[in-house]
Amino acid sequence: DGGITQSPKYLFRKEGQNVTLSCEQNLNHDAMYWYRQDPGQGLRLIYYSQIVNDFQKGDIAEGYSVSREKKESFPLTVTSAQKNPTAFYLCASSPTLGGYNEQFFGPGTRLTVL
Amino acid sequence: QKEVEQNSGPLSVPEGAIASLNCTYSDRGSQSFFWYRQYSGKSPELIMSIYSNGDKEDGRFTAQLNKASQYVSLLIRDSQPSDSATYLCAFLMDSNYQLIWGAGTKLIIKP
């Protein structure tokens, strides 16, 4: 079955630690995205990537970093510079960027700072 | 300023009735609009996409788009308890291909 996987499902971080969230897709999609969702708010874009070895900042990129070394993979690192990282993190992909392309989501990672 | 406005709800609808969810958006140039359903603790799943003015039907779901009024709606006919979820509206910014999301409307279908 084609789809998007994210791991881990739950992640706990201590103050000052960097953590990396995994996102893998086997849909052969070119574009991938990372969103953050806080209670009662809409999704906010952290980073997105249109092709391998290229990515762009979204609205809330500060304190986060990404890489896109393979088409299937788009890991997100939450650095110690992110002051309020507790949130639900969602990875998505679409065939290409923009146009009439629909985005499909992985199951999400819930990050909690201890 | 880019934004999407949705009534946060909760919207309570009896089982079997029509649920009507509404959304307004700020970008007059946008061409692509989406409705996603999100169950508590889960990720969003795509329900409908609509790109031109008028209605688009898919089973019990109908999306309606009015670009002149910058308004998009979702109708759910014969509502079922399994439709209880938060419904997120989103539109695509043509300038940078980013999806702009509303905060969602919580829908409760009462048996």
Coordinates of N, CA and C in Angstrom, one line a residue:
Chain A
D1 N 0.8 -1.2 0.0 CA 0.0 0.0 0.0 C 0.9 1.2 0.0
G2 N 0.5 2.2 -0.8 CA 1.2 3.5 -0.8 C 0.8 4.4 0.3
G3 N 1.7 5.1 0.8 CA 1.3 6.0 1.9 C 2.5 6.8 2.5
I4 N 2.2 7.5 3.5 CA 3.2 8.2 4.2 C 3.3 7.7 5.7
T5 N 4.5 7.4 6.1 CA 4.8 7.0 7.5 C 5.6 8.0 8.2
Q6 N 5.2 8.2 9.5 CA 6.0 9.1 10.4 C 6.3 8.3 11.6
S7 N 7.5 8.6 12.1 CA 7.9 7.9 13.4 C 8.8 8.9 14.2
P8 N 8.8 8.8 15.5 CA 7.9 8.0 16.3 C 6.5 8.6 16.3
K9 N 5.5 7.8 16.9 CA 4.2 8.4 17.1 C 4.2 9.4 18.2
Y10 N 4.9 9.1 19.3 CA 5.0 10.0 20.4 C 6.5 10.2 20.7
L11 N 6.9 11.4 21.1 CA 8.3 11.7 21.4 C 8.3 12.7 22.5
F12 N 9.3 12.4 23.4 CA 9.4 13.3 24.6 C 10.9 13.9 24.5
R13 N 11.0 15.2 24.7 CA 12.3 15.8 24.6 C 12.5 16.6 25.9
K14 N 13.8 16.5 26.3 CA 14.2 17.3 27.4 C 14.6 18.7 26.9
E15 N 14.6 19.7 27.8 CA 15.1 21.0 27.5 C 16.5 20.9 26.9
G16 N 16.8 21.6 25.8 CA 18.1 21.7 25.3 C 18.5 20.6 24.4
Q17 N 17.6 19.7 24.1 CA 17.9 18.5 23.2 C 17.4 18.8 21.8
N18 N 18.1 18.3 20.8 CA 17.6 18.3 19.5 C 17.0 16.9 19.2
V19 N 15.9 16.9 18.5 CA 15.2 15.6 18.2 C 14.9 15.6 16.7
T20 N 14.9 14.4 16.1 CA 14.6 14.3 14.7 C 13.3 13.5 14.5
L21 N 12.4 14.0 13.7 CA 11.2 13.3 13.3 C 11.3 12.8 11.9
S22 N 10.9 11.5 11.8 CA 11.1 10.9 10.5 C 9.8 11.0 9.6
C23 N 10.0 11.1 8.3 CA 8.8 11.1 7.4 C 9.3 10.4 6.1
E24 N 8.6 9.3 5.7 CA 8.9 8.6 4.5 C 7.6 8.4 3.7
Q25 N 7.7 8.5 2.4 CA 6.6 8.3 1.5 C 7.0 7.4 0.3
N26 N 6.0 6.5 -0.1 CA 6.3 5.7 -1.2 C 5.2 5.9 -2.3
L27 N 4.8 7.2 -2.4 CA 3.8 7.6 -3.3 C 4.4 8.2 -4.6
N28 N 5.7 8.2 -4.6 CA 6.5 8.8 -5.7 C 6.2 10.3 -5.9
H29 N 5.8 11.0 -4.8 CA 5.5 12.4 -4.9 C 6.8 13.2 -4.8
D30 N 6.8 14.3 -5.6 CA 8.0 15.2 -5.6 C 8.0 16.1 -4.4
A31 N 6.8 16.6 -4.0 CA 6.7 17.7 -3.0 C 6.4 17.1 -1.6
M32 N 7.1 17.6 -0.6 CA 6.8 17.1 0.7 C 6.8 18.4 1.7
Y33 N 6.1 18.2 2.8 CA 5.8 19.4 3.6 C 5.9 18.9 5.1
W34 N 6.2 19.9 6.0 CA 6.1 19.7 7.4 C 5.2 20.8 8.0
Y35 N 4.2 20.4 8.8 CA 3.3 21.3 9.4 C 3.4 21.1 10.9
R36 N 3.0 22.1 11.6 CA 2.8 22.1 13.1 C 1.4 22.4 13.4
Q37 N 0.7 21.6 14.3 CA -0.6 21.9 14.7 C -0.7 22.1 16.2
D38 N -1.2 23.2 16.7 CA -1.4 23.5 18.1 C -2.9 23.4 18.3
P39 N -3.3 23.1 19.6 CA -4.8 23.0 19.9 C -5.5 24.3 19.5
G40 N -6.6 24.1 18.7 CA -7.5 25.2 18.4 C -7.0 26.1 17.3
Q41 N -5.9 25.6 16.6 CA -5.3 26.5 15.6 C -5.2 25.7 14.3
G42 N -5.1 26.4 13.2 CA -4.9 25.8 11.9 C -3.5 25.3 11.8
L43 N -3.3 24.5 10.7 CA -1.9 24.0 10.5 C -1.0 25.1 10.0
R44 N 0.2 25.1 10.5 CA 1.2 26.1 10.1 C 2.4 25.4 9.4
L45 N 2.8 26.0 8.3 CA 3.8 25.4 7.5 C 5.2 25.7 8.1
I46 N 6.0 24.7 8.3 CA 7.4 24.8 8.8 C 8.4 24.9 7.6
Y47 N 8.4 23.8 6.8 CA 9.3 23.8 5.7 C 8.6 23.0 4.6
Y48 N 9.0 23.2 3.3 CA 8.5 22.4 2.3 C 9.6 22.1 1.2
S49 N 9.5 21.1 0.5 CA 10.5 20.7 -0.5 C 9.8 20.3 -1.8
Q50 N 10.3 20.9 -2.9 CA 9.7 20.6 -4.2 C 10.5 19.4 -4.9
I51 N 11.8 19.4 -4.7 CA 12.6 18.3 -5.3 C 13.7 17.9 -4.3
V52 N 14.4 16.9 -4.6 CA 15.5 16.4 -3.8 C 16.6 17.5 -3.8
N53 N 17.2 17.7 -2.6 CA 18.3 18.6 -2.3 C 17.8 20.1 -2.4
D54 N 16.5 20.3 -2.3 CA 16.0 21.7 -2.3 C 14.8 21.8 -1.3
F55 N 14.8 22.8 -0.5 CA 13.7 23.0 0.4 C 13.6 24.5 0.7
Q56 N 12.4 24.9 1.2 CA 12.1 26.3 1.4 C 11.5 26.5 2.8
K57 N 11.8 27.6 3.4 CA 11.2 27.9 4.7 C 9.7 28.2 4.5
G58 N 8.9 27.8 5.5 CA 7.5 28.2 5.6 C 7.4 29.4 6.6
D59 N 6.2 29.5 7.1 CA 5.9 30.6 8.0 C 6.6 30.6 9.4
I60 N 6.9 29.4 9.8 CA 7.5 29.2 11.2 C 8.7 28.4 11.2
A61 N 9.7 28.6 10.4 CA 10.9 27.8 10.2 C 11.9 28.0 11.4
E62 N 11.8 29.0 12.1 CA 12.8 29.3 13.1 C 12.9 28.2 14.2
G63 N 14.1 27.6 14.4 CA 14.2 26.6 15.4 C 14.0 25.2 14.8
Y64 N 13.8 25.1 13.5 CA 13.7 23.8 12.8 C 14.7 23.7 11.7
S65 N 15.0 22.5 11.3 CA 15.8 22.3 10.1 C 15.4 21.0 9.4
V66 N 15.6 20.9 8.1 CA 15.2 19.7 7.4 C 16.3 19.4 6.4
S67 N 16.2 18.2 5.8 CA 17.0 17.8 4.7 C 16.2 17.0 3.7
R68 N 16.6 16.9 2.5 CA 15.9 16.1 1.4 C 16.9 15.5 0.6
E69 N 17.6 14.4 1.1 CA 18.6 13.7 0.4 C 18.0 12.7 -0.6
K70 N 16.9 12.2 -0.3 CA 16.2 11.2 -1.1 C 14.8 11.6 -1.3
K71 N 14.2 11.3 -2.5 CA 12.8 11.7 -2.8 C 11.8 11.2 -1.8
E72 N 12.1 10.0 -1.2 CA 11.1 9.4 -0.3 C 11.2 9.9 1.1
S73 N 12.2 10.6 1.5 CA 12.4 11.0 2.9 C 12.6 12.5 3.1
F74 N 12.0 13.0 4.2 CA 12.1 14.4 4.5 C 12.1 14.6 6.0
P75 N 13.2 14.3 6.7 CA 13.2 14.4 8.1 C 13.2 15.8 8.6
L76 N 12.6 16.0 9.8 CA 12.6 17.3 10.4 C 13.3 17.2 11.8
T77 N 14.2 18.2 12.0 CA 14.9 18.3 13.3 C 14.4 19.5 14.0
V78 N 14.0 19.2 15.3 CA 13.5 20.3 16.2 C 14.7 20.6 17.0
T79 N 15.2 21.8 16.9 CA 16.5 22.1 17.6 C 16.1 22.8 19.0
S80 N 17.2 22.9 19.8 CA 17.0 23.5 21.1 C 16.6 25.0 21.0
A81 N 16.8 25.6 19.8 CA 16.4 27.0 19.5 C 14.9 27.2 19.4
Q82 N 14.2 26.1 19.3 CA 12.7 26.2 19.2 C 12.2 26.3 20.6
K83 N 11.7 27.4 21.0 CA 11.4 27.6 22.4 C 10.1 27.0 22.9
N84 N 9.2 26.7 22.0 CA 7.9 26.1 22.4 C 7.6 24.9 21.5
P85 N 8.3 23.8 21.5 CA 8.2 22.8 20.5 C 7.0 21.8 20.7
T86 N 6.4 21.9 21.9 CA 5.3 20.9 22.2 C 4.2 21.1 21.2
A87 N 3.9 20.1 20.4 CA 2.8 20.3 19.3 C 2.7 18.9 18.6
F88 N 1.7 18.9 17.7 CA 1.5 17.8 16.9 C 2.1 18.1 15.5
Y89 N 3.1 17.3 15.0 CA 3.8 17.5 13.8 C 3.3 16.6 12.7
L90 N 3.0 17.2 11.6 CA 2.4 16.5 10.5 C 3.2 16.6 9.2
C91 N 3.5 15.5 8.6 CA 4.2 15.5 7.3 C 3.2 15.2 6.2
A92 N 3.4 15.8 5.1 CA 2.4 15.7 4.0 C 3.2 15.6 2.7
S93 N 2.6 15.1 1.6 CA 3.2 15.1 0.3 C 2.2 15.3 -0.7
S94 N 2.6 15.8 -1.9 CA 1.7 15.9 -3.1 C 2.5 15.6 -4.3
P95 N 1.8 15.3 -5.4 CA 2.6 14.9 -6.6 C 3.6 16.0 -7.1
T96 N 3.2 17.2 -7.1 CA 4.1 18.3 -7.3 C 3.7 19.5 -6.5
L97 N 4.4 20.6 -6.6 CA 4.0 21.8 -5.8 C 3.0 22.6 -6.4
G98 N 1.9 23.0 -5.7 CA 1.0 23.9 -6.1 C 0.0 23.4 -7.2
G99 N -0.6 24.3 -7.9 CA -1.6 23.9 -8.9 C -2.8 23.2 -8.3
Y100 N -3.2 22.1 -8.9 CA -4.4 21.4 -8.4 C -3.9 20.1 -7.6
N101 N -2.8 20.2 -7.0 CA -2.2 19.1 -6.3 C -2.8 19.0 -4.9
E102 N -3.3 17.9 -4.5 CA -3.9 17.6 -3.2 C -2.8 17.1 -2.3
Q103 N -2.8 17.5 -1.1 CA -1.8 17.1 -0.1 C -2.3 15.9 0.7
F104 N -1.5 14.9 1.0 CA -1.9 13.8 1.7 C -1.0 13.7 2.9
F105 N -1.5 13.3 4.1 CA -0.8 13.4 5.4 C -0.4 12.0 5.9
G106 N 0.7 12.0 6.6 CA 1.1 10.9 7.5 C 0.3 10.9 8.8
P107 N 0.5 10.0 9.7 CA -0.3 9.9 10.9 C 0.1 10.9 12.0
G108 N 1.3 11.5 11.8 CA 1.7 12.5 12.8 C 2.6 12.0 13.9
T109 N 3.3 13.0 14.5 CA 4.2 12.7 15.6 C 3.8 13.8 16.7
R110 N 3.5 13.3 17.9 CA 3.2 14.2 19.0 C 4.4 14.4 19.8
L111 N 4.9 15.6 19.8 CA 6.1 15.9 20.6 C 5.8 16.7 21.9
T112 N 6.4 16.2 22.9 CA 6.2 16.9 24.2 C 7.5 17.2 24.9
V113 N 7.7 18.4 25.3 CA 8.9 18.8 26.0 C 8.7 18.7 27.5
L114 N 9.6 17.9 28.1 CA 9.5 17.7 29.6 C 10.2 18.8 30.4
Chain B
Q1 N -3.2 40.3 3.7 CA -3.1 39.3 4.8 C -3.8 38.0 4.4
K2 N -3.1 36.9 4.5 CA -3.7 35.6 4.1 C -4.4 35.0 5.3
E3 N -5.7 34.6 5.2 CA -6.4 34.0 6.3 C -7.6 33.3 5.8
V4 N -8.0 32.3 6.6 CA -9.2 31.5 6.4 C -10.0 31.6 7.7
E5 N -11.3 31.9 7.6 CA -12.2 32.0 8.7 C -13.2 30.9 8.7
Q6 N -13.2 30.2 9.9 CA -14.2 29.2 10.1 C -14.8 29.4 11.5
N7 N -16.1 29.0 11.6 CA -16.7 29.0 12.9 C -16.2 27.8 13.7
S8 N -15.7 28.0 14.9 CA -15.0 26.9 15.6 C -16.0 25.9 16.1
G9 N -17.3 26.3 16.2 CA -18.3 25.3 16.7 C -18.2 25.2 18.2
P10 N -18.7 24.0 18.8 CA -19.2 22.9 18.0 C -20.5 23.1 17.3
L11 N -20.7 22.5 16.2 CA -21.9 22.5 15.4 C -22.6 21.1 15.7
S12 N -23.8 21.2 16.3 CA -24.5 19.9 16.6 C -25.6 19.7 15.7
V13 N -25.6 18.5 15.0 CA -26.6 18.2 14.0 C -27.2 16.8 14.3
P14 N -28.5 16.7 14.2 CA -29.1 15.3 14.5 C -28.8 14.4 13.4
E15 N -28.6 13.1 13.7 CA -28.4 12.1 12.8 C -29.4 12.1 11.7
G16 N -28.9 12.0 10.4 CA -29.8 11.9 9.3 C -30.1 13.3 8.7
A17 N -29.7 14.4 9.4 CA -30.0 15.7 8.9 C -28.8 16.2 8.0
I18 N -28.9 17.4 7.4 CA -27.8 17.9 6.6 C -26.9 18.8 7.5
A19 N -25.6 18.6 7.5 CA -24.7 19.4 8.2 C -24.1 20.4 7.2
S20 N -24.1 21.7 7.5 CA -23.5 22.7 6.6 C -22.4 23.4 7.3
L21 N -21.2 23.4 6.7 CA -20.0 24.0 7.2 C -19.5 25.1 6.2
N22 N -19.1 26.2 6.8 CA -18.8 27.3 6.0 C -17.4 27.8 6.2
C23 N -16.8 28.5 5.2 CA -15.5 29.0 5.3 C -15.3 30.2 4.4
T24 N -14.7 31.3 4.9 CA -14.4 32.4 4.0 C -12.9 32.6 3.9
Y25 N -12.4 33.1 2.8 CA -10.9 33.2 2.6 C -10.6 34.6 2.1
S26 N -9.3 34.9 2.2 CA -8.9 36.3 2.0 C -8.3 36.5 0.6
D27 N -7.8 35.5 0.0 CA -7.0 35.7 -1.3 C -7.9 35.5 -2.5
R28 N -8.2 36.7 -3.1 CA -9.1 36.7 -4.3 C -8.5 35.9 -5.5
G29 N -7.2 35.7 -5.5 CA -6.6 35.1 -6.7 C -6.6 33.6 -6.5
S30 N -6.9 33.0 -5.4 CA -6.8 31.6 -5.2 C -7.7 30.8 -6.1
Q31 N -7.2 29.7 -6.6 CA -7.9 28.8 -7.5 C -8.3 27.4 -6.9
S32 N -7.7 27.1 -5.8 CA -7.8 25.7 -5.3 C -8.2 25.7 -3.9
F33 N -9.3 24.9 -3.6 CA -9.8 24.9 -2.2 C -10.1 23.5 -1.8
F34 N -9.9 23.3 -0.5 CA -9.9 21.9 0.0 C -10.6 21.8 1.3
W35 N -11.3 20.7 1.5 CA -11.9 20.4 2.8 C -11.3 19.1 3.3
Y36 N -10.8 19.1 4.5 CA -10.2 18.0 5.2 C -11.0 17.6 6.5
R37 N -11.1 16.4 6.8 CA -11.7 15.9 8.0 C -10.6 15.4 9.0
Q38 N -10.7 15.8 10.2 CA -9.7 15.4 11.2 C -10.4 14.8 12.5
Y39 N -10.2 13.5 12.7 CA -10.7 13.0 13.9 C -9.7 13.3 15.1
S40 N -10.2 13.3 16.3 CA -9.4 13.7 17.4 C -8.2 12.8 17.5
G41 N -7.0 13.5 17.6 CA -5.8 12.8 17.7 C -5.2 12.2 16.5
K42 N -5.9 12.4 15.4 CA -5.5 11.8 14.1 C -5.0 12.9 13.1
S43 N -4.5 12.5 12.0 CA -4.1 13.5 11.0 C -5.2 13.8 10.0
P44 N -5.2 15.0 9.3 CA -6.3 15.3 8.4 C -6.3 14.4 7.2
E45 N -7.5 14.1 6.7 CA -7.7 13.4 5.5 C -8.6 14.2 4.6
L46 N -8.2 14.1 3.3 CA -8.9 14.9 2.3 C -10.3 14.4 2.0
I47 N -11.3 15.3 2.1 CA -12.7 15.0 1.8 C -13.0 15.4 0.4
M48 N -12.8 16.7 0.1 CA -13.2 17.3 -1.2 C -12.2 18.3 -1.6
S49 N -12.0 18.4 -2.9 CA -11.3 19.6 -3.5 C -12.2 20.2 -4.5
I50 N -12.1 21.5 -4.6 CA -13.0 22.2 -5.6 C -12.2 23.4 -6.2
Y51 N -12.3 23.6 -7.5 CA -11.4 24.5 -8.2 C -12.2 25.6 -9.0
S52 N -13.5 25.3 -9.3 CA -14.3 26.2 -10.0 C -15.6 26.6 -9.3
N53 N -16.2 27.7 -9.7 CA -17.4 28.1 -9.0 C -18.5 27.1 -9.2
G54 N -19.4 27.0 -8.2 CA -20.5 26.1 -8.3 C -20.4 25.0 -7.3
D55 N -21.1 23.9 -7.6 CA -21.1 22.7 -6.7 C -20.3 21.5 -7.2
K56 N -19.8 20.8 -6.3 CA -19.1 19.5 -6.7 C -19.6 18.5 -5.7
E57 N -20.2 17.4 -6.2 CA -20.8 16.4 -5.3 C -19.9 15.1 -5.4
D58 N -19.8 14.5 -4.2 CA -19.1 13.2 -4.1 C -19.8 12.4 -3.0
G59 N -20.7 11.5 -3.4 CA -21.4 10.7 -2.4 C -22.3 11.6 -1.5
R60 N -22.2 11.5 -0.2 CA -23.0 12.4 0.7 C -22.4 13.8 0.8
F61 N -21.3 14.1 0.2 CA -20.6 15.4 0.4 C -20.8 16.3 -0.8
T62 N -21.1 17.5 -0.6 CA -21.2 18.5 -1.7 C -20.4 19.7 -1.2
A63 N -19.4 20.1 -2.1 CA -18.6 21.3 -1.8 C -19.2 22.4 -2.7
Q64 N -19.3 23.6 -2.2 CA -19.8 24.8 -3.0 C -18.8 25.9 -2.9
L65 N -18.5 26.5 -4.1 CA -17.5 27.6 -4.1 C -18.2 28.8 -4.8
N66 N -17.9 29.9 -4.2 CA -18.4 31.2 -4.7 C -17.2 32.2 -4.6
K67 N -16.4 32.3 -5.7 CA -15.2 33.1 -5.7 C -15.5 34.6 -5.5
A68 N -16.6 35.0 -6.1 CA -17.0 36.5 -6.0 C -17.2 36.8 -4.5
S69 N -17.7 36.0 -3.7 CA -18.0 36.2 -2.3 C -16.9 35.7 -1.4
Q70 N -15.9 35.0 -2.0 CA -14.7 34.4 -1.3 C -15.3 33.5 -0.2
Y71 N -16.1 32.5 -0.7 CA -16.8 31.7 0.3 C -16.8 30.3 -0.3
V72 N -16.5 29.3 0.6 CA -16.6 27.9 0.2 C -17.4 27.2 1.4
S73 N -18.2 26.2 1.0 CA -19.0 25.5 2.0 C -18.9 24.0 1.7
L74 N -19.2 23.2 2.8 CA -19.3 21.8 2.7 C -20.6 21.3 3.3
L75 N -21.4 20.6 2.5 CA -22.7 20.0 2.9 C -22.5 18.5 3.1
I76 N -23.0 18.0 4.2 CA -22.9 16.6 4.5 C -24.4 16.1 4.6
R77 N -24.9 15.3 3.6 CA -26.2 14.8 3.7 C -26.3 13.6 4.5
D78 N -27.5 13.3 5.1 CA -27.7 12.1 5.8 C -26.6 11.9 6.8
S79 N -26.4 12.8 7.7 CA -25.2 12.8 8.6 C -25.3 11.6 9.5
Q80 N -24.1 11.0 9.7 CA -23.9 9.8 10.5 C -23.0 10.2 11.7
P81 N -23.2 9.4 12.8 CA -22.3 9.7 14.0 C -20.8 9.6 13.6
S82 N -20.5 8.8 12.6 CA -19.1 8.7 12.2 C -18.6 10.0 11.5
D83 N -19.5 10.9 11.2 CA -19.1 12.2 10.6 C -18.6 13.1 11.7
S84 N -18.8 12.8 12.9 CA -18.4 13.7 14.0 C -16.8 13.8 14.0
A85 N -16.4 15.0 13.8 CA -15.0 15.3 13.6 C -14.8 16.8 13.5
T86 N -13.5 17.2 13.3 CA -13.3 18.6 13.0 C -13.0 18.7 11.5
Y87 N -13.6 19.7 10.9 CA -13.5 19.9 9.4 C -12.7 21.1 9.2
L88 N -11.6 20.9 8.4 CA -10.6 22.0 8.1 C -10.8 22.4 6.7
C89 N -10.8 23.7 6.5 CA -10.9 24.4 5.2 C -9.5 24.9 4.9
A90 N -9.1 24.8 3.6 CA -7.8 25.3 3.2 C -7.9 25.8 1.8
F91 N -7.1 26.9 1.5 CA -7.0 27.3 0.1 C -5.5 27.5 -0.2
L92 N -5.2 27.4 -1.5 CA -3.8 27.4 -2.0 C -3.5 28.8 -2.5
M93 N -2.4 29.4 -1.9 CA -1.9 30.7 -2.3 C -1.2 30.5 -3.7
D94 N -1.7 31.1 -4.7 CA -1.1 31.0 -6.0 C 0.3 31.6 -6.1
S95 N 0.6 32.6 -5.2 CA 1.9 33.3 -5.2 C 3.0 32.4 -4.8
N96 N 2.8 31.5 -3.8 CA 3.9 30.6 -3.3 C 3.5 29.2 -3.2
Y97 N 2.3 28.8 -3.6 CA 1.8 27.4 -3.6 C 1.7 26.9 -2.1
Q98 N 1.5 27.8 -1.2 CA 1.3 27.3 0.2 C -0.2 27.2 0.5
L99 N -0.5 26.1 1.3 CA -1.9 26.0 1.7 C -2.1 26.8 3.0
I100 N -3.1 27.6 3.0 CA -3.5 28.4 4.2 C -4.7 27.7 4.8
W101 N -4.6 27.4 6.1 CA -5.6 26.6 6.8 C -6.4 27.4 7.8
G102 N -7.7 27.0 7.8 CA -8.6 27.5 8.9 C -8.3 26.7 10.2
A103 N -8.9 27.2 11.3 CA -8.7 26.4 12.6 C -9.6 25.3 12.7
G104 N -10.6 25.2 11.8 CA -11.5 24.1 11.8 C -12.8 24.3 12.5
T105 N -13.9 23.6 12.1 CA -15.2 23.5 12.8 C -15.4 22.2 13.3
K106 N -15.7 22.1 14.6 CA -16.0 20.8 15.2 C -17.5 20.5 15.0
L107 N -17.7 19.3 14.4 CA -19.0 18.9 14.1 C -19.4 17.7 15.0
I108 N -20.6 17.7 15.6 CA -21.1 16.6 16.4 C -22.4 16.2 15.8
I109 N -22.5 14.9 15.5 CA -23.7 14.3 15.0 C -24.3 13.5 16.1
K110 N -25.5 13.9 16.5 CA -26.2 13.3 17.7 C -27.1 12.2 17.2
P111 N -27.0 11.0 17.8 CA -27.9 9.9 17.4 C -29.3 10.2 17.8

